[in-house]
mmCIF file of C-alpha atoms and ligand atoms in Angstrom:
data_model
loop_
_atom_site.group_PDB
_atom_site.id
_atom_site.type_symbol
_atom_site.label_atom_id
_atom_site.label_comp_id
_atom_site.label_asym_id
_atom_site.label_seq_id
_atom_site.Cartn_x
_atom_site.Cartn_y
_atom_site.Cartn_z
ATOM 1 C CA UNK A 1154 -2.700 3.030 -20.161
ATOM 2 C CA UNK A 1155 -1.922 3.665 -16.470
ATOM 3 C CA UNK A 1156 -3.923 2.458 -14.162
ATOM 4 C CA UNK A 1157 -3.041 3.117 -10.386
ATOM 5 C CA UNK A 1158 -5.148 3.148 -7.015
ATOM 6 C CA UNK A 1159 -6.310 4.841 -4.090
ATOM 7 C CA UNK A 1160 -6.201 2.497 -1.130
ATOM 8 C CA UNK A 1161 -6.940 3.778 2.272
ATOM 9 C CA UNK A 1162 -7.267 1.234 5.019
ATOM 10 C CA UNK A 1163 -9.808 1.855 7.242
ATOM 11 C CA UNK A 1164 -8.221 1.657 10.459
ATOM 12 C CA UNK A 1165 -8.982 5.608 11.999
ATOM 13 C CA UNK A 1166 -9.851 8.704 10.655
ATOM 14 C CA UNK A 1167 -7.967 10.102 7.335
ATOM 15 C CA UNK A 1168 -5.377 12.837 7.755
ATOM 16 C CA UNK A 1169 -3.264 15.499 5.982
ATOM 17 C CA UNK A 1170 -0.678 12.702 4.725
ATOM 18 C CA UNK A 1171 -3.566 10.285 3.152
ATOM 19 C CA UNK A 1172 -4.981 13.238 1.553
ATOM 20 C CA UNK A 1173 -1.611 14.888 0.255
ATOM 21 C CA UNK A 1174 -0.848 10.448 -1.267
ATOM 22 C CA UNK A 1175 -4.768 11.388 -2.683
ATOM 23 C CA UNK A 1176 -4.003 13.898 -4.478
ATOM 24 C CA UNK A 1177 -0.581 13.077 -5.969
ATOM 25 C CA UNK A 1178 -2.177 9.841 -6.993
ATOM 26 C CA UNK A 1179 -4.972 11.573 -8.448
ATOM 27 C CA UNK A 1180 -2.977 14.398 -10.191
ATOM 28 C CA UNK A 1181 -0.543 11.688 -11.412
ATOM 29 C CA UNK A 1182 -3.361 9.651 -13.127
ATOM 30 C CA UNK A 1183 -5.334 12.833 -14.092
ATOM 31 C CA UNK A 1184 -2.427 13.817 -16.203
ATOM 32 C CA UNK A 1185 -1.657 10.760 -18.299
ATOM 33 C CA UNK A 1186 -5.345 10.249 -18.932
ATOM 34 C CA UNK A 1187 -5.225 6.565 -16.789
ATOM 35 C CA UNK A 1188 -7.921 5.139 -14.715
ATOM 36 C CA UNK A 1189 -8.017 5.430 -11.305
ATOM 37 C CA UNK A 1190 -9.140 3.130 -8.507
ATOM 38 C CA UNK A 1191 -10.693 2.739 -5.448
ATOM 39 C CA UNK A 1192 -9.666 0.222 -3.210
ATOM 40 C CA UNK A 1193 -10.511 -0.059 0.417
ATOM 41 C CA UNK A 1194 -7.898 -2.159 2.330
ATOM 42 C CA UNK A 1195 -10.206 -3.996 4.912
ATOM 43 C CA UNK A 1196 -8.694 -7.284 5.262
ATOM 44 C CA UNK A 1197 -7.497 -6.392 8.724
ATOM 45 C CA UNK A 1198 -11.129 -7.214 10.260
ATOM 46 C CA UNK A 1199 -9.452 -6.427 13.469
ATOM 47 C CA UNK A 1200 -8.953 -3.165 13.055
ATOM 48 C CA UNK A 1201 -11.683 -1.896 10.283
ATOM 49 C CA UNK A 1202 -14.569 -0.149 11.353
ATOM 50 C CA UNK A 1203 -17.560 1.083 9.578
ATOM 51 C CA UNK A 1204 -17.241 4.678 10.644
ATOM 52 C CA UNK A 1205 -14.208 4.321 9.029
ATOM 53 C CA UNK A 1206 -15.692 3.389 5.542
ATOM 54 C CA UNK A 1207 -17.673 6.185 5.797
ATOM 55 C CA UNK A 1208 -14.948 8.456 6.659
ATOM 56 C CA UNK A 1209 -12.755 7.442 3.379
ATOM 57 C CA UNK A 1210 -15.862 8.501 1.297
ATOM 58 C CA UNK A 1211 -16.781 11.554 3.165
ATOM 59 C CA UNK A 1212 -13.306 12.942 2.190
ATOM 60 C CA UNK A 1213 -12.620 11.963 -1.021
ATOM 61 C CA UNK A 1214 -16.158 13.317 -2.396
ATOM 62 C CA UNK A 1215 -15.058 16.856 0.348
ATOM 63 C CA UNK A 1216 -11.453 16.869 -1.734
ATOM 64 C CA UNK A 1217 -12.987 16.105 -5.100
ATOM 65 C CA UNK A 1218 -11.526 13.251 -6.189
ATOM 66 C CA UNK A 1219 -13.154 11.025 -8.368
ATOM 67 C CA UNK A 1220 -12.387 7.601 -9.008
ATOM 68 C CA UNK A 1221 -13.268 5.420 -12.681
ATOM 69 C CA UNK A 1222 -13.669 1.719 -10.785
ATOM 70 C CA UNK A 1223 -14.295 0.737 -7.362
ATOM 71 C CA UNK A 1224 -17.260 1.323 -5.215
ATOM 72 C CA UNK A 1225 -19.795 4.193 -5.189
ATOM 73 C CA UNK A 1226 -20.145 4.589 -1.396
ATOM 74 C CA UNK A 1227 -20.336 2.456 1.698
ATOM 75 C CA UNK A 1228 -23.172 0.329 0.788
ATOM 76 C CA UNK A 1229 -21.724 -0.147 -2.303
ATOM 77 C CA UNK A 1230 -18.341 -1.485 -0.628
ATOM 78 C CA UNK A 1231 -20.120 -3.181 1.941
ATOM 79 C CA UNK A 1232 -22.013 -5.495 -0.767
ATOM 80 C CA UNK A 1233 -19.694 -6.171 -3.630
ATOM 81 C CA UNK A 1234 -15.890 -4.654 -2.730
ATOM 82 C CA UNK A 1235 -14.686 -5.503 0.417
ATOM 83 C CA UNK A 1236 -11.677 -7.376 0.696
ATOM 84 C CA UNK A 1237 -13.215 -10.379 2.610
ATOM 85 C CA UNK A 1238 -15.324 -11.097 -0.267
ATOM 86 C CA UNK A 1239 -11.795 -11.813 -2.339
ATOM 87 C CA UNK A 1240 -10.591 -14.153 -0.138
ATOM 88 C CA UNK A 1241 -10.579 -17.033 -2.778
ATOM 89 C CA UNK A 1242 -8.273 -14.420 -4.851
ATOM 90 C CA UNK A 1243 -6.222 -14.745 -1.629
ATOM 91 C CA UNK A 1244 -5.834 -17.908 -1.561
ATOM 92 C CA UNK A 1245 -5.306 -18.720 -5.099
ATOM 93 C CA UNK A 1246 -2.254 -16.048 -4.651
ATOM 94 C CA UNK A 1247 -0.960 -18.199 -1.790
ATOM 95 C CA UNK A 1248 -1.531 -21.582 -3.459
ATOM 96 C CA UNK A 1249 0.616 -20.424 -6.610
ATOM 97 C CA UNK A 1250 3.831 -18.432 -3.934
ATOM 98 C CA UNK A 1251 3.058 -22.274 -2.511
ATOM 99 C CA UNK A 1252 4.674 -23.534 -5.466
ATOM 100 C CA UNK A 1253 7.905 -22.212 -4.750
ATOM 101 C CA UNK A 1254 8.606 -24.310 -2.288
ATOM 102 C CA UNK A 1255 9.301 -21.457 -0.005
ATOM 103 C CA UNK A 1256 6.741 -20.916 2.396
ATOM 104 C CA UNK A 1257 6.601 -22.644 5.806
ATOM 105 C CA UNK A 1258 4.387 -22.836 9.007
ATOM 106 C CA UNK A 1259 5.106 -20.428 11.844
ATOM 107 C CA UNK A 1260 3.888 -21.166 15.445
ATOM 108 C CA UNK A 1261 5.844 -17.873 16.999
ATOM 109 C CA UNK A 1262 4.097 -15.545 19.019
ATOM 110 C CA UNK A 1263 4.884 -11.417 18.572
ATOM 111 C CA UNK A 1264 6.812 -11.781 21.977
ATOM 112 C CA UNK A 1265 9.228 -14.819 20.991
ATOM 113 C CA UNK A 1266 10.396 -13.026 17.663
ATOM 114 C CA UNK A 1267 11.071 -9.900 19.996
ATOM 115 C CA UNK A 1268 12.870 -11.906 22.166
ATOM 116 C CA UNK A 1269 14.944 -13.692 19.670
ATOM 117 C CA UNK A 1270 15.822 -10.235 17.910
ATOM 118 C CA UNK A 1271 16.421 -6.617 18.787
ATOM 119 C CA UNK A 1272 15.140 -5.366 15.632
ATOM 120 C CA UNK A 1273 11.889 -7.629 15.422
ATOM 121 C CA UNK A 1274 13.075 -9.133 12.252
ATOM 122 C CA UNK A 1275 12.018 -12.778 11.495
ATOM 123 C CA UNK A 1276 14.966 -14.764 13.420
ATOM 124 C CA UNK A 1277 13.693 -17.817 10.888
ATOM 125 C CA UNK A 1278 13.002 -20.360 13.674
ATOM 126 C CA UNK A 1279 10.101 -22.411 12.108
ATOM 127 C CA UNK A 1280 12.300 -22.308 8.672
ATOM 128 C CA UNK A 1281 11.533 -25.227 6.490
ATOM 129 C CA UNK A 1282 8.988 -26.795 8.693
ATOM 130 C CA UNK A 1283 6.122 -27.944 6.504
ATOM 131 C CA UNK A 1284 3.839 -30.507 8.645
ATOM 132 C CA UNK A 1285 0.735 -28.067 9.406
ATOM 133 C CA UNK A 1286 0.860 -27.355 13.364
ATOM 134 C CA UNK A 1287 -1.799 -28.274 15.302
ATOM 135 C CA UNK A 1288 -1.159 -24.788 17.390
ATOM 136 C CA UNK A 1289 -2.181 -21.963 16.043
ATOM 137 C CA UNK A 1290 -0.059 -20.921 13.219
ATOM 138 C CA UNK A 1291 0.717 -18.235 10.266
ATOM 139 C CA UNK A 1292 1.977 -19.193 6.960
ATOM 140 C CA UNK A 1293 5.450 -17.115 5.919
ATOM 141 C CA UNK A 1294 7.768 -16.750 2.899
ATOM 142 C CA UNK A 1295 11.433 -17.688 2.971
ATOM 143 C CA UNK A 1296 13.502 -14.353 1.709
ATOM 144 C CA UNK A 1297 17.340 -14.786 1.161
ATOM 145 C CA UNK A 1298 18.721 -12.081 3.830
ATOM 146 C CA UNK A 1299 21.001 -10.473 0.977
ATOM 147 C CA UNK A 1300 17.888 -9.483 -1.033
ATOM 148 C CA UNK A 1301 17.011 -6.325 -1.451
ATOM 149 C CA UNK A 1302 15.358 -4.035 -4.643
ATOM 150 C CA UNK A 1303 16.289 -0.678 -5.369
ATOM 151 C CA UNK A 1304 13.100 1.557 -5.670
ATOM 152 C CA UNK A 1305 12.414 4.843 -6.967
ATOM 153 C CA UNK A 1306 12.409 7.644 -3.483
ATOM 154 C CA UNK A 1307 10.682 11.200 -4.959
ATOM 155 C CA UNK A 1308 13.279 13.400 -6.084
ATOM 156 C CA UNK A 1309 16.485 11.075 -4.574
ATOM 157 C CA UNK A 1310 18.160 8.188 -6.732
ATOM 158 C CA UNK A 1311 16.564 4.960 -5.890
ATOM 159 C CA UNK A 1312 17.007 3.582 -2.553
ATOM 160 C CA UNK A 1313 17.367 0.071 -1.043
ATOM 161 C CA UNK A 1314 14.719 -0.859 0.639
ATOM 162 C CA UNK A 1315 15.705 -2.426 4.109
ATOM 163 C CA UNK A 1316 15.537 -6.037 4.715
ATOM 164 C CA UNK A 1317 13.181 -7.633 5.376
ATOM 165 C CA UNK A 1318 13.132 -11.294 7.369
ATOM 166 C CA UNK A 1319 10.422 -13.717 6.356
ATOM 167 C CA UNK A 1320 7.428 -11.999 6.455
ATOM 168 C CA UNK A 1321 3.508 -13.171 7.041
ATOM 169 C CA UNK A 1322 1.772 -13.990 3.934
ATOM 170 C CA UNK A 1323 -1.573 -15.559 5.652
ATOM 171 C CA UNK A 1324 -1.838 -14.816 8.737
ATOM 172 C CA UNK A 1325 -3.104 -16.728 12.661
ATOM 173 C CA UNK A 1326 -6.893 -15.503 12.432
ATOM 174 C CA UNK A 1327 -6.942 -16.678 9.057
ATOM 175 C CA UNK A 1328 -7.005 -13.985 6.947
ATOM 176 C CA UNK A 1329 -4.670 -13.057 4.212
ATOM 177 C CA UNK A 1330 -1.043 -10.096 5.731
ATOM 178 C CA UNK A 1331 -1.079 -7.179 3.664
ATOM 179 C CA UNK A 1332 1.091 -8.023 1.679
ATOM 180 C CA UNK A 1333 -0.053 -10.998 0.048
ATOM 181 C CA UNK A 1334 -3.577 -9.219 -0.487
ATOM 182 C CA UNK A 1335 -2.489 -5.481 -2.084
ATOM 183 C CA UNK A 1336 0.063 -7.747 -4.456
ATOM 184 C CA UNK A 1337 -3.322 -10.412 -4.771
ATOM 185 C CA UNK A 1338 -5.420 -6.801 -5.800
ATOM 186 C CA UNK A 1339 -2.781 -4.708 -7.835
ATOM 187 C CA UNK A 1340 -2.665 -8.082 -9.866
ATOM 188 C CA UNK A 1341 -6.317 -8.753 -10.665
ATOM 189 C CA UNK A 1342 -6.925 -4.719 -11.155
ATOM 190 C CA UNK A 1343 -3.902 -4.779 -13.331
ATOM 191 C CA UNK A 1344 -2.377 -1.762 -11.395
ATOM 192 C CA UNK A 1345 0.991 -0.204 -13.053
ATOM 193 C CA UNK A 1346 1.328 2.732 -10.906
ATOM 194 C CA UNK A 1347 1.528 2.676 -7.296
ATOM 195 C CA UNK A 1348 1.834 6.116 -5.302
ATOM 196 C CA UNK A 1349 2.628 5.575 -1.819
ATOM 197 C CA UNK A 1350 4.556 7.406 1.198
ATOM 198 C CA UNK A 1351 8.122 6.619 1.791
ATOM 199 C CA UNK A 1352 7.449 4.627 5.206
ATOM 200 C CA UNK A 1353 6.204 1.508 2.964
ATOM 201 C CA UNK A 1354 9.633 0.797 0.817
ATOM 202 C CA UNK A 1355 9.858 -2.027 2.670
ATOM 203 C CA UNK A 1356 6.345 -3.108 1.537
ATOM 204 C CA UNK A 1357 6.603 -2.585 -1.950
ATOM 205 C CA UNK A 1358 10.200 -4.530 -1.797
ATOM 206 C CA UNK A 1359 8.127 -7.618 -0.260
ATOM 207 C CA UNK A 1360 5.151 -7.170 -2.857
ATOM 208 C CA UNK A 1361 7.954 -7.158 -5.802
ATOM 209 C CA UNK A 1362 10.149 -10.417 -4.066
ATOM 210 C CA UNK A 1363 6.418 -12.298 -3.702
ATOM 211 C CA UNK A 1364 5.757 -11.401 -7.898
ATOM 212 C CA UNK A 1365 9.153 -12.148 -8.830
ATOM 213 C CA UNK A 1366 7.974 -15.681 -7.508
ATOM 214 C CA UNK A 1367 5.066 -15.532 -10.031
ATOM 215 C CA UNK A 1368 4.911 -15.822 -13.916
ATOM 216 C CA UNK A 1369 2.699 -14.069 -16.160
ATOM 217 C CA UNK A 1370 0.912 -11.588 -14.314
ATOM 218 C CA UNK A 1371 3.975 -11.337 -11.640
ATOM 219 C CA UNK A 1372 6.523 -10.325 -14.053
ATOM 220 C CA UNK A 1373 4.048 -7.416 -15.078
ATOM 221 C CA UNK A 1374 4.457 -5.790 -11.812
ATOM 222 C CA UNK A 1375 8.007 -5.823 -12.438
ATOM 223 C CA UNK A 1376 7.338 -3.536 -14.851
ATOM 224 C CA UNK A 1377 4.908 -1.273 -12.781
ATOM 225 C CA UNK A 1378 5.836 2.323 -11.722
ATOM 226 C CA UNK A 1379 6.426 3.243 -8.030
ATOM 227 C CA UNK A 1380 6.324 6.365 -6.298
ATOM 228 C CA UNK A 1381 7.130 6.619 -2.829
ATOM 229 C CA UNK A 1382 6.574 10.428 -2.121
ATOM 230 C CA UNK A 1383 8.486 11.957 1.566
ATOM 231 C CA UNK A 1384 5.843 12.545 4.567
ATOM 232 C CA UNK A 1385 4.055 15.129 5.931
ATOM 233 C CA UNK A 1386 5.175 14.942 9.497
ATOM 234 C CA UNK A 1387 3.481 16.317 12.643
ATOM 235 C CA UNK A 1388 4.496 19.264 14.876
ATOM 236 C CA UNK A 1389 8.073 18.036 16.261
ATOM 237 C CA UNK A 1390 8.782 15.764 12.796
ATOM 238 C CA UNK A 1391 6.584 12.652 14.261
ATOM 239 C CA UNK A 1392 4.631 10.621 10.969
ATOM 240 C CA UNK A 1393 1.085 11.437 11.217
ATOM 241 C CA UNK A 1394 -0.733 8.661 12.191
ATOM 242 C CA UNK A 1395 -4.627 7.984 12.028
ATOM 243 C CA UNK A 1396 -4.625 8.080 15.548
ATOM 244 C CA UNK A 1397 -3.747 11.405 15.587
ATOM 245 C CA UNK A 1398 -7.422 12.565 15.699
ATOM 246 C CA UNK A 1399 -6.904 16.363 15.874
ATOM 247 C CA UNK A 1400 -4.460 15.912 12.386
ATOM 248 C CA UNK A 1401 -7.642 14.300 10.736
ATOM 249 C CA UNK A 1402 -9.668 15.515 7.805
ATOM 250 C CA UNK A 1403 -12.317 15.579 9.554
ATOM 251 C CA UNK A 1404 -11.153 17.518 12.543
ATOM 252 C CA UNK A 1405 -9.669 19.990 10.195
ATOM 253 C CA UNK A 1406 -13.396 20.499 8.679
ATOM 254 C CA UNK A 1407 -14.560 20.807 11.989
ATOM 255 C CA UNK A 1408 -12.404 24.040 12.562
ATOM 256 C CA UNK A 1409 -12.979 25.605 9.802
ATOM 257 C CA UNK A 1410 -10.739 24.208 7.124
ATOM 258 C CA UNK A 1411 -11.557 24.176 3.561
ATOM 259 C CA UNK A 1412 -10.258 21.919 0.421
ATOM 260 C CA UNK A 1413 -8.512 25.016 -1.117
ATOM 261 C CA UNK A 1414 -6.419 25.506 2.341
ATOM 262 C CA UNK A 1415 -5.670 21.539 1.788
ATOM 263 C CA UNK A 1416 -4.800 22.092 -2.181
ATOM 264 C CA UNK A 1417 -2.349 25.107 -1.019
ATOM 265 C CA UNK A 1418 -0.752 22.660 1.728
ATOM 266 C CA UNK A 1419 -0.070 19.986 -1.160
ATOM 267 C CA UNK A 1420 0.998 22.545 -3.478
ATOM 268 C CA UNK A 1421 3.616 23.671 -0.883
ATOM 269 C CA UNK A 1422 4.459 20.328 -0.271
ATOM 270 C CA UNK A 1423 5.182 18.927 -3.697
ATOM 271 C CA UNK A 1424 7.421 22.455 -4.293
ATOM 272 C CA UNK A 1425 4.576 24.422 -6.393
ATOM 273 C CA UNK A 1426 3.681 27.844 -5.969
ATOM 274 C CA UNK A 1427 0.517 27.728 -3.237
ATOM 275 C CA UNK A 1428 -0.736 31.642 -3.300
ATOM 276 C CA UNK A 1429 -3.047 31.314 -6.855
ATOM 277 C CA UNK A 1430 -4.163 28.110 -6.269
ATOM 278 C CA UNK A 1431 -7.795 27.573 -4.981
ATOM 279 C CA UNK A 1432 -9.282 24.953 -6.920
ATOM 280 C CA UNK A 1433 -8.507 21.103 -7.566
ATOM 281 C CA UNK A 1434 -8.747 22.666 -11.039
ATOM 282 C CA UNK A 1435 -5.992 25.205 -10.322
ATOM 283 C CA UNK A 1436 -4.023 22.825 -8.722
ATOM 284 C CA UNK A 1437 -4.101 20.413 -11.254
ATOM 285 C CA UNK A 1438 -3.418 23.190 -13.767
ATOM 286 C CA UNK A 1439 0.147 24.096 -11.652
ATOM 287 C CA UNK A 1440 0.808 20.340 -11.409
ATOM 288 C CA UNK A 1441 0.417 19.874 -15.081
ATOM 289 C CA UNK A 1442 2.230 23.128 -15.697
ATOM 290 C CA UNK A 1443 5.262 22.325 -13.826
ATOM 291 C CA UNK A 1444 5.430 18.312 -13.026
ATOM 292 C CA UNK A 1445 7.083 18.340 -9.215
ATOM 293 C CA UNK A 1446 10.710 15.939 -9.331
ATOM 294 C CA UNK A 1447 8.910 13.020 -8.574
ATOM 295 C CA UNK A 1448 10.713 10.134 -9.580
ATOM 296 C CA UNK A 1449 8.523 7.529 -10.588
ATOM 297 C CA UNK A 1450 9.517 4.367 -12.299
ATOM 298 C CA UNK A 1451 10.095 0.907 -11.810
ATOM 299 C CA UNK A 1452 12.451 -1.387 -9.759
ATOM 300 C CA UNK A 1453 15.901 -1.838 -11.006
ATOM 301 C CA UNK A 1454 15.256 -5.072 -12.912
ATOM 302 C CA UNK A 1455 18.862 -6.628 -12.134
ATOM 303 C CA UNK A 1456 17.469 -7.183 -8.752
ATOM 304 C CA UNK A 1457 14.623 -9.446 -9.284
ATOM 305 C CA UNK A 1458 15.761 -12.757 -7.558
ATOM 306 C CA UNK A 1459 14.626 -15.266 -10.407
ATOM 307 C CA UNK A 1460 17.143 -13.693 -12.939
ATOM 308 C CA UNK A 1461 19.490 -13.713 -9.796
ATOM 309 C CA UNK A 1462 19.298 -17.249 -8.361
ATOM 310 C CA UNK A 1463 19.451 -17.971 -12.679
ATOM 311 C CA UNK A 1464 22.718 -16.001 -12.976
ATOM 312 C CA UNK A 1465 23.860 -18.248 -9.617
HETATM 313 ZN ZN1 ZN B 435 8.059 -19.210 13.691
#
C-alpha cells in the first residue's frame, strides 16, 4: 500500500510550485489507491504563523484535494497535529542516531561557518567534541565527505545529490532541524512515497544517510519511493518562493484565477494535453490515461553507508 504525504511548511503564503508538488502527490497516490497525508511542517516556531495554517487549508479544500489522515482544519492541527506536540518522537529519533557514535556538539555561529568556507558547508570544527558546551550549542551528525546517494530526478537517470557537510539534527533554540523531524514523521506515518521538488535532493540524501544509521524502521525508508519533480520557476527562471506574494494561491484567487486555470498549468507542466481539462476529475483522468515520465523509485541501494563501511 503506498502511503505518501503532503507537507507544506507554514512559513508564507502557498504558490503555483506547492500546488503543482499537491497535485502530483495527490494524482500519484490517487492512482495506486494509497493513503494520503497531511502533514504540516511547523517545527520552525520561528518562522510559522497562524495565518499560515489557515492558508495551507484554504487551498487545498479551493484545489480539491483531499487527504485520508492528518488534521481536519486549523483547530484541528492546532490541538492534536502540530509538530511541537511530537517533540518526544524527536528526541527518541536523536537518542537512537546518538547511538552511532556520530553526533557531536556545535558552538559555531552562521557567520564563523561562512567564514571558514565559501560554500557554507560544515568546515567540521567542533568534530568529535562530546562534553555538552555551556554556550549555546546545536547537536550535528558526522557525514563521511565521499558520501553521496543517487536519487531518482523526474524524467533524468538518477542524480547525485550534492554533499552535504555535517548537518544540524537538533538545533540552538532547542527544537528538532528539518531533517531529523520529516525522517522522525515519514517513520512513525510509515511514509513510502515522497514527492518533492528537485531543490531538496540534498534533503532527502541527509534523511536517507540519518536512516541508514537506524535498524528496523530505517532500513524501510531505504526502500521508499522518491520523486523529485523539476520547478516551476518565476518570470526570468528565479524558484518561486513563498515570499513571492503576488505568485501565491491566494493572490492568484484574488485576480480572478480559478482551480481549472491551475489544473491546465499542471497539466502543461507535467507534459499532458491542457485544452480538455477542467476538472481535478479530468485531470486525473489524463494523468491516469497517460502517466507523465516521472521517475519514481528508490535510492540506489549500493550506496547506503552501513553496507559500505561493511564492504570496508
Ligand atoms: Zn561547530
Amino acid at each position: 500500500m503506498i502511503r505518501s504525504r503532503l507537507a507544506p511548511t507554514p512559513s508564507g503564503y502557498l504558490h503555483l510550485g506547492n500546488a503543482l508538488n499537491f497535485l502530483l502527490t495527490w494524482l500519484l497516490v490517487r492512482r495506486q489507491g494509497g493513503v494520503l497525508r497531511l502533514r504540516i511542517d511547523d517545527a520552525d516556531a520561528s518562522r510559522s504563523r497562524p495565518e499560515f495554517v489557515a492558508d495551507i487549508f484554504r487551498q487545498l479544500e479551493w484545489l480539491g484535494l483531499t487527504w485520508d489522515e492528518g488534521p481536519s482544519g486549523p483547530d484541528d492541527f492546532a490541538a492534536r497535529y502540530s509538530q511541537l506536540q511530537r517533540l518526544e518522537l524527536y528526541r527518541s529519533l536523536l537518542a537512537r542516531l546518538a547511538d552511532s557514535g556520530q553526533l557531536f556538539f556545535c558552538t559555531c555561529s552562521r557567520r564563523q561557518i561562512n567564514q571558514a568556507t565559501p560554500d557554507g558547508l560544515y568546515p567540521g570544527t567542533c568534530r568529535g567534541r562530546r562534553d555538552l558546551p555551556a554556550a549555546p550549542h546545536a547537536i550535528r551528525i558526522q557525514v563521511p565527505p565521499e558520501w553521496s546517494v543517487s536519487l531518482p530526478l523526474a524524467a533524468t537517470p538518477p542524480h547525485p545529490a550534492t554533499p552535504m557537510g555535517d548537518f544540524i539534527l537538533w538545533r540552538r533554540d532547542d527544537l528538532p532541524a528539518y531533517q531529523l523531524a520529516s525522517l522522525a514523521d515519514d517513520l512513525a506515518d510509515r511514509i513510502n512515497l515522497v514527492v518533492r521538488g528537485r531543490d531538496l535532493l540534498a534533503s532527502s540524501a541527509a534523511q536517507l544517510f540519518l536512516a541508514s544509521r537506524l535498524g528496523g524502521d530505517g532500513q524501510d525508508f531505504w526502500r521508499a519511493a522518491f520523486c523529485h519533480h523539476p520547478l516551476i520557476v518565476a518570470p526570468g527562471g528565479r524558484k518561486l518562493s513563498k515570499s513571492d506574494q503576488d505568485l501565491s494561491l491566494a493572490a492568484m484567487r484574488e485576480h480572478g484565477v480559478t482551480p481549472a486555470r491551475i489544473y491546465r498549468e499542471v497539466a502543461a507542466f507535467l507534459g499532458l494535453d491542457p485544452a480538455p481539462i477542467g476538472s481535478l476529475e479530468e485531470l486525473q483522468a489524463a494523468f491516469n490515461a497517460s502517466p507523465p515520465a516521472l521517475s519514481c523509485a528508490g535510492p540506489a541501494q549500493e550506496d547506503r553507508p552501513d553496507l559500505q563501511s561493511r564492504k570496508a
